[in-house]
Amino acid sequence: MNDTMRNVTAAYPDTLGAAGLLTIDLGALAENYRLLSVKAAPARAAAVVKADAYGLGAEKVVPVLLAAGCRDFFVAHFSEALKLRPLISGDARLFVLNGLLPGDEETCADAGIIPVLNGMEQVARWKEEAAFRETTLPAALQFDTGMSRLGLSMDDARALAADPQGLEGIALEIIMSHLACADEQEHAANGAQLGVMQEAATLFPGVPVSFANSGGLFLTGDFKGALCRPGIALYGGNPSPDMENPMKPVVALDVAVVQTRSVPAGTAIGYGGTLVADKPMRLAVISAGYADGLPRSLSSRGAAYWNGIRLPIAGRVSMDSIILDITALPEGTLKLGDRVEIIGQHQTLEQIAADAGTISYEILTSLGARYRRVYRNALPVSA
Ligand SMILES: *Cc1c(COP(=O)(O)O)cnc(C)c1O
């Protein structure tokens, strides 16, 4: 093919046809892990890599965290653990927060994955597996300290601790619980849950405690235990919305303009005609919508940025596109193929989440499959 015959210069030659560019800074991820490790000390910092490392790609994220010194990884589903197991070996541990479904015990034990036992039935099944193998199997034991989600009730915990055969064949790696209100510094539930966890710790003396998530790491009080479990803070989310975000941003998102137009006053804009131009307006359509993780709740609420200038979302967010009000820009500024910022220097992940009426967790884990993902500051490839 003769390239000289074409007068095309792609600003991003490597996009594989994608209109959205999702940049993931693995250097910032490693930096965030180091920051959280310092914060956690003398406890250790694990990494929660569930939901494909909060949507960023667990297969890229895990090696970076291993290189940064992380040795404990948590996923939510057993299927995720099976997928990541080949990456996490040697002296590193891999825990399954949601525990095991009946029938998964054999595969779990074979793979050397550590289940979080959340109830007596799971304890019994894991003991059976250990007895069958005539060996001891590792496990984490979770208590419900006040969230009513996963974990043994305190009654079950007391009964289990009182039974000399209660944990026969099980080597408890950690005991753990999860905070319901860790993102609210002053919430009374934090202290109440801590009190219950401290009682649980006296029932299983000598077993390392794991309690704090990202938010818990920044609470005042004795929340750290021996092993903290940050997730969102690793990926640049603010662990504690009441303070300035101490984490480095990891994610940037830029989306291409696929059409611009000018409309006279009175023109209906987008599905349902929910917005009608009250003056002559200029519009740009960008090639990402709710199927790409930009929630429909951003309709006429959120914005994109161009060189620091706010470009409000005009009308409803569509499945594959969003209309922006670019009247603030001189005519001709934005052209076909130019990219506007959704997450980046001028708009944080937290801001877009707030505009959408949700949290950074939901935005990250919804990031669509249609973006071109670019991993920056990746580890040097070893020979
Ligand atoms: C998701 C999760 C975490 C991580 O929480 P972040 O708020 O993202 O730090 C820790 N522990 C448990 C049990 C979880 O489910």
XYZ file of C-alpha atoms and ligand atoms in Angstrom:
398
model
C 0.000 0.000 0.000
C 1.225 3.463 -0.822
C 0.923 5.646 2.267
C 2.011 8.763 0.429
C -1.301 8.722 -1.396
C -3.190 9.236 1.835
C -3.337 12.477 3.666
C -4.103 11.028 7.061
C -2.154 11.423 10.246
C -3.703 9.572 13.131
C -3.099 11.324 16.428
C -3.081 7.931 18.123
C -1.843 5.393 15.601
C -2.171 2.494 17.988
C -5.865 2.572 18.884
C -7.013 -0.530 16.963
C -10.090 1.383 15.893
C -11.155 2.306 19.401
C -12.529 5.797 19.978
C -11.841 5.791 23.696
C -8.382 5.675 25.180
C -8.134 4.276 28.692
C -4.706 4.935 30.126
C -3.685 2.987 33.188
C -0.567 4.169 34.977
C 1.045 1.114 36.528
C 3.785 3.266 38.034
C 1.160 5.197 39.972
C -0.375 1.889 41.053
C 2.976 0.720 42.462
C 3.430 4.091 44.147
C -0.021 3.789 45.732
C 0.835 0.326 47.029
C 4.003 1.713 48.633
C 2.062 4.589 50.156
C -0.519 2.220 51.623
C 2.211 -0.102 52.930
C 3.755 2.789 54.829
C 0.322 3.788 56.109
C -0.397 0.190 57.179
C 2.907 -0.418 58.971
C 3.597 -2.302 61.168
C 0.680 -4.217 59.615
C 1.137 -5.475 56.075
C -0.855 -4.302 53.106
C -2.586 -6.895 50.960
C -4.218 -6.010 47.634
C -7.847 -6.532 46.746
C -7.890 -7.406 43.041
C -11.496 -8.580 42.703
C -13.592 -7.654 39.662
C -10.533 -7.722 37.398
C -8.647 -5.363 39.718
C -11.586 -2.964 39.836
C -11.837 -3.060 36.068
C -8.213 -2.159 35.367
C -6.998 -5.622 34.346
C -5.879 -8.018 37.074
C -3.384 -9.697 34.790
C -1.499 -6.398 34.422
C -2.050 -5.211 37.982
C -1.020 -8.330 39.914
C 2.575 -8.587 38.592
C 3.144 -4.907 39.410
C 1.912 -5.401 42.965
C 4.018 -8.543 43.372
C 7.076 -6.593 42.254
C 6.167 -3.849 44.730
C 6.292 -6.430 47.523
C 2.653 -7.409 47.944
C 2.249 -11.022 49.046
C -1.469 -11.253 49.849
C -4.215 -10.983 47.267
C -7.978 -11.052 47.686
C -10.573 -11.764 45.017
C -14.317 -12.081 45.537
C -15.305 -15.032 43.377
C -13.653 -18.429 43.239
C -13.663 -18.176 39.427
C -11.432 -15.106 39.725
C -9.029 -16.984 41.962
C -8.742 -19.843 39.480
C -7.982 -17.368 36.716
C -5.306 -15.496 38.698
C -3.750 -18.515 40.374
C -1.003 -18.976 37.750
C 0.158 -15.397 38.411
C 0.176 -15.709 42.175
C 2.423 -18.480 43.347
C 5.425 -19.098 45.516
C 5.165 -17.365 48.853
C 2.147 -15.236 47.868
C -1.345 -16.049 49.134
C -4.634 -15.809 47.276
C -7.888 -15.530 49.260
C -11.511 -15.850 48.070
C -13.681 -13.358 49.956
C -17.064 -14.780 48.993
C -15.978 -18.235 50.068
C -16.714 -21.513 48.347
C -19.885 -22.954 46.929
C -20.505 -26.627 47.737
C -18.477 -28.768 45.369
C -15.626 -26.304 44.847
C -13.594 -27.560 47.841
C -11.574 -30.125 45.923
C -10.545 -27.698 43.152
C -9.731 -25.050 45.713
C -7.508 -27.333 47.764
C -5.796 -28.662 44.627
C -5.043 -25.122 43.477
C -3.709 -24.000 46.844
C -6.241 -21.178 47.028
C -7.317 -20.012 50.487
C -11.076 -19.789 51.020
C -12.603 -17.285 53.385
C -14.985 -19.391 55.472
C -18.082 -17.292 56.063
C -20.344 -19.779 57.805
C -20.438 -23.054 59.712
C -21.426 -25.080 56.647
C -18.298 -23.885 54.861
C -16.194 -24.704 57.933
C -17.643 -28.233 57.979
C -17.026 -28.811 54.269
C -13.412 -27.550 54.482
C -12.791 -29.820 57.484
C -14.175 -32.749 55.480
C -11.854 -31.939 52.592
C -8.881 -31.825 54.965
C -9.896 -35.110 56.602
C -10.331 -36.775 53.228
C -6.837 -35.676 52.235
C -5.446 -36.504 55.684
C -3.830 -33.101 55.749
C -4.278 -29.589 57.077
C -5.807 -26.970 54.806
C -5.351 -23.188 55.133
C -8.342 -20.898 55.541
C -9.417 -17.436 56.581
C -12.334 -17.144 58.963
C -14.630 -14.165 58.623
C -16.970 -12.755 61.269
C -19.962 -10.530 60.818
C -19.117 -7.693 63.177
C -22.080 -5.545 62.207
C -22.512 -5.329 58.444
C -24.865 -8.298 58.057
C -23.146 -9.347 54.865
C -20.619 -12.178 55.069
C -19.149 -14.018 58.019
C -19.977 -16.130 61.043
C -22.298 -14.668 63.629
C -20.604 -14.039 66.957
C -22.681 -16.867 68.454
C -21.245 -19.264 65.887
C -17.767 -17.832 66.500
C -18.052 -18.487 70.257
C -19.366 -22.015 69.723
C -16.615 -22.772 67.231
C -13.896 -21.463 69.544
C -15.276 -23.518 72.430
C -15.262 -26.757 70.443
C -11.839 -28.450 70.615
C -12.555 -30.210 67.297
C -14.171 -27.141 65.767
C -11.326 -26.330 63.402
C -9.710 -29.732 63.173
C -7.662 -29.976 59.990
C -7.894 -26.242 59.334
C -4.903 -23.934 59.648
C -6.255 -20.436 60.244
C -4.134 -18.005 58.272
C -6.151 -14.977 59.324
C -9.374 -14.000 61.003
C -11.132 -11.110 59.353
C -14.118 -8.816 59.133
C -15.185 -5.898 56.979
C -16.181 -2.349 57.891
C -19.514 -1.021 56.658
C -18.805 2.694 57.167
C -15.029 3.027 56.824
C -15.424 5.974 54.454
C -17.044 7.995 57.247
C -14.428 8.972 59.808
C -16.930 9.834 62.548
C -19.441 7.034 62.025
C -20.286 5.263 65.293
C -20.486 1.901 63.503
C -16.691 1.855 63.105
C -15.992 1.750 66.822
C -18.825 -0.709 67.400
C -17.463 -3.104 64.768
C -13.958 -2.744 66.197
C -15.238 -3.767 69.620
C -16.833 -6.919 68.211
C -13.694 -7.736 66.206
C -11.575 -7.400 69.324
C -13.797 -9.938 71.061
C -13.461 -12.278 68.066
C -9.687 -11.920 68.282
C -9.717 -13.063 71.910
C -11.633 -16.183 70.821
C -8.898 -17.133 68.354
C -5.736 -15.943 70.072
C -2.557 -15.714 68.049
C -4.282 -15.682 64.666
C -3.396 -12.555 62.638
C -6.297 -10.125 62.258
C -7.350 -8.552 58.961
C -9.867 -5.732 59.215
C -9.217 -2.410 57.448
C -10.057 -1.781 53.791
C -8.860 1.436 52.103
C -11.078 3.641 54.257
C -10.190 1.692 57.412
C -6.508 2.435 56.856
C -7.248 6.136 57.250
C -9.491 5.859 60.321
C -8.189 6.907 63.687
C -8.224 3.911 65.962
C -6.974 0.376 66.152
C -8.283 -0.839 62.791
C -5.123 -2.106 61.148
C -4.631 -5.521 62.721
C -1.888 -7.503 60.981
C -3.060 -7.366 57.370
C -4.932 -4.496 55.713
C -7.010 -5.062 52.594
C -7.034 -1.917 50.437
C -8.723 -2.011 47.052
C -9.997 1.323 45.717
C -7.067 3.369 47.064
C -4.614 1.276 45.044
C -6.458 2.310 41.904
C -6.442 5.994 42.766
C -9.864 6.290 44.394
C -10.182 8.477 47.464
C -10.238 6.164 50.516
C -11.917 8.771 52.666
C -14.111 11.322 50.853
C -13.829 13.793 53.761
C -10.182 14.466 53.005
C -8.143 15.465 50.002
C -7.277 12.361 48.016
C -3.777 11.232 49.068
C -3.537 8.644 46.277
C -1.962 9.057 42.851
C -4.411 8.953 39.934
C -4.069 5.681 38.033
C -6.743 6.007 35.361
C -7.238 8.507 32.550
C -9.978 8.348 29.953
C -10.114 10.292 26.696
C -12.825 9.845 24.089
C -12.888 10.890 20.430
C -15.295 13.308 18.818
C -17.204 11.638 15.986
C -19.294 14.596 14.843
C -19.801 18.286 15.527
C -22.738 20.496 14.531
C -24.336 23.864 15.168
C -28.029 24.074 16.026
C -30.407 27.042 16.265
C -32.352 27.893 19.412
C -35.326 25.591 19.883
C -33.572 22.427 18.671
C -34.210 19.205 20.590
C -31.041 17.416 21.684
C -30.727 13.651 22.199
C -33.183 10.884 23.147
C -36.502 12.089 24.429
C -35.639 15.654 23.473
C -35.051 16.241 27.178
C -32.859 19.224 26.372
C -33.927 21.979 23.981
C -31.350 24.555 22.917
C -32.281 27.903 24.471
C -29.868 29.714 22.152
C -27.794 28.810 19.111
C -25.469 26.047 20.280
C -22.540 24.077 19.024
C -22.508 20.369 19.833
C -19.992 17.553 19.655
C -20.850 13.873 19.744
C -18.259 11.686 21.453
C -18.015 7.955 20.909
C -18.739 6.499 24.344
C -21.953 5.993 26.258
C -23.510 3.949 28.981
C -22.332 0.721 27.348
C -18.828 2.050 27.989
C -19.430 2.645 31.676
C -20.533 6.269 31.536
C -23.846 5.982 33.379
C -27.095 7.318 31.975
C -27.412 9.266 35.208
C -24.819 11.657 33.741
C -27.513 12.897 31.327
C -27.398 16.736 31.315
C -25.312 16.574 34.516
C -21.710 15.631 33.942
C -19.115 17.088 31.612
C -16.019 16.409 29.565
C -13.011 18.730 29.358
C -11.020 20.145 26.497
C -7.818 21.933 27.454
C -9.317 22.686 30.838
C -12.602 24.020 29.460
C -15.736 22.363 30.790
C -18.013 20.919 28.114
C -21.359 19.976 29.705
C -23.160 16.802 28.709
C -26.200 17.896 26.700
C -29.303 15.734 27.013
C -29.393 12.010 27.570
C -26.390 9.733 27.551
C -26.917 7.174 24.751
C -25.622 3.615 24.675
C -22.675 4.416 22.432
C -22.404 8.175 22.420
C -22.780 11.369 24.395
C -23.596 14.839 23.083
C -21.494 17.653 24.527
C -22.293 21.355 24.588
C -19.162 22.888 23.053
C -20.593 26.394 22.630
C -17.848 27.662 24.952
C -15.189 26.774 22.377
C -14.422 28.952 19.351
C -15.901 27.434 16.225
C -13.688 24.835 14.587
C -11.740 24.086 17.777
C -12.893 20.499 18.057
C -12.568 18.358 14.980
C -13.450 14.812 14.045
C -11.080 12.505 15.891
C -10.018 14.976 18.583
C -10.187 13.483 22.036
C -11.828 15.096 25.044
C -11.003 14.265 28.636
C -13.502 12.309 30.732
C -11.091 11.385 33.522
C -7.734 13.083 33.796
C -5.976 16.285 34.751
C -9.117 18.431 34.892
C -11.729 15.940 36.022
C -11.083 13.321 38.662
C -12.606 9.879 38.858
C -14.362 11.067 42.022
C -15.917 14.020 40.180
C -17.420 11.977 37.380
C -18.698 9.486 39.963
C -20.296 12.277 41.996
C -21.942 13.755 38.887
C -23.318 10.303 38.084
C -24.655 9.953 41.621
C -22.447 6.964 42.309
C -19.020 6.062 43.705
C -15.623 5.680 42.071
C -15.852 1.896 42.578
C -18.835 1.628 40.258
C -17.298 3.813 37.559
C -14.043 1.825 37.534
C -15.660 -1.599 37.540
C -18.024 -0.555 34.717
C -15.330 0.691 32.341
C -16.275 -0.850 29.037
C -14.534 -3.350 26.817
C -14.509 -0.978 23.829
C -11.730 1.290 25.060
C -8.199 0.898 23.854
C -6.264 0.179 27.019
C -2.808 1.617 27.274
C -0.671 0.587 30.234
C 1.956 3.166 31.083
C 5.073 2.674 33.153
C 4.787 -1.097 32.919
C 7.494 -3.208 34.462
C 10.537 -3.722 32.310
C 10.099 -7.058 30.566
C 12.596 -9.500 32.026
C 14.701 -11.497 29.611
C -13.893 -5.014 48.409
C -13.395 -5.373 49.735
C -12.244 -4.757 50.259
C -11.579 -3.587 49.604
O -12.333 -2.441 49.892
P -11.898 -0.979 49.410
O -12.916 -0.088 50.007
O -11.946 -1.005 47.933
O -10.533 -0.733 49.909
C -11.737 -5.245 51.443
N -12.347 -6.253 52.109
C -13.482 -6.842 51.654
C -14.107 -7.923 52.442
C -14.053 -6.407 50.467
O -15.184 -6.967 50.036
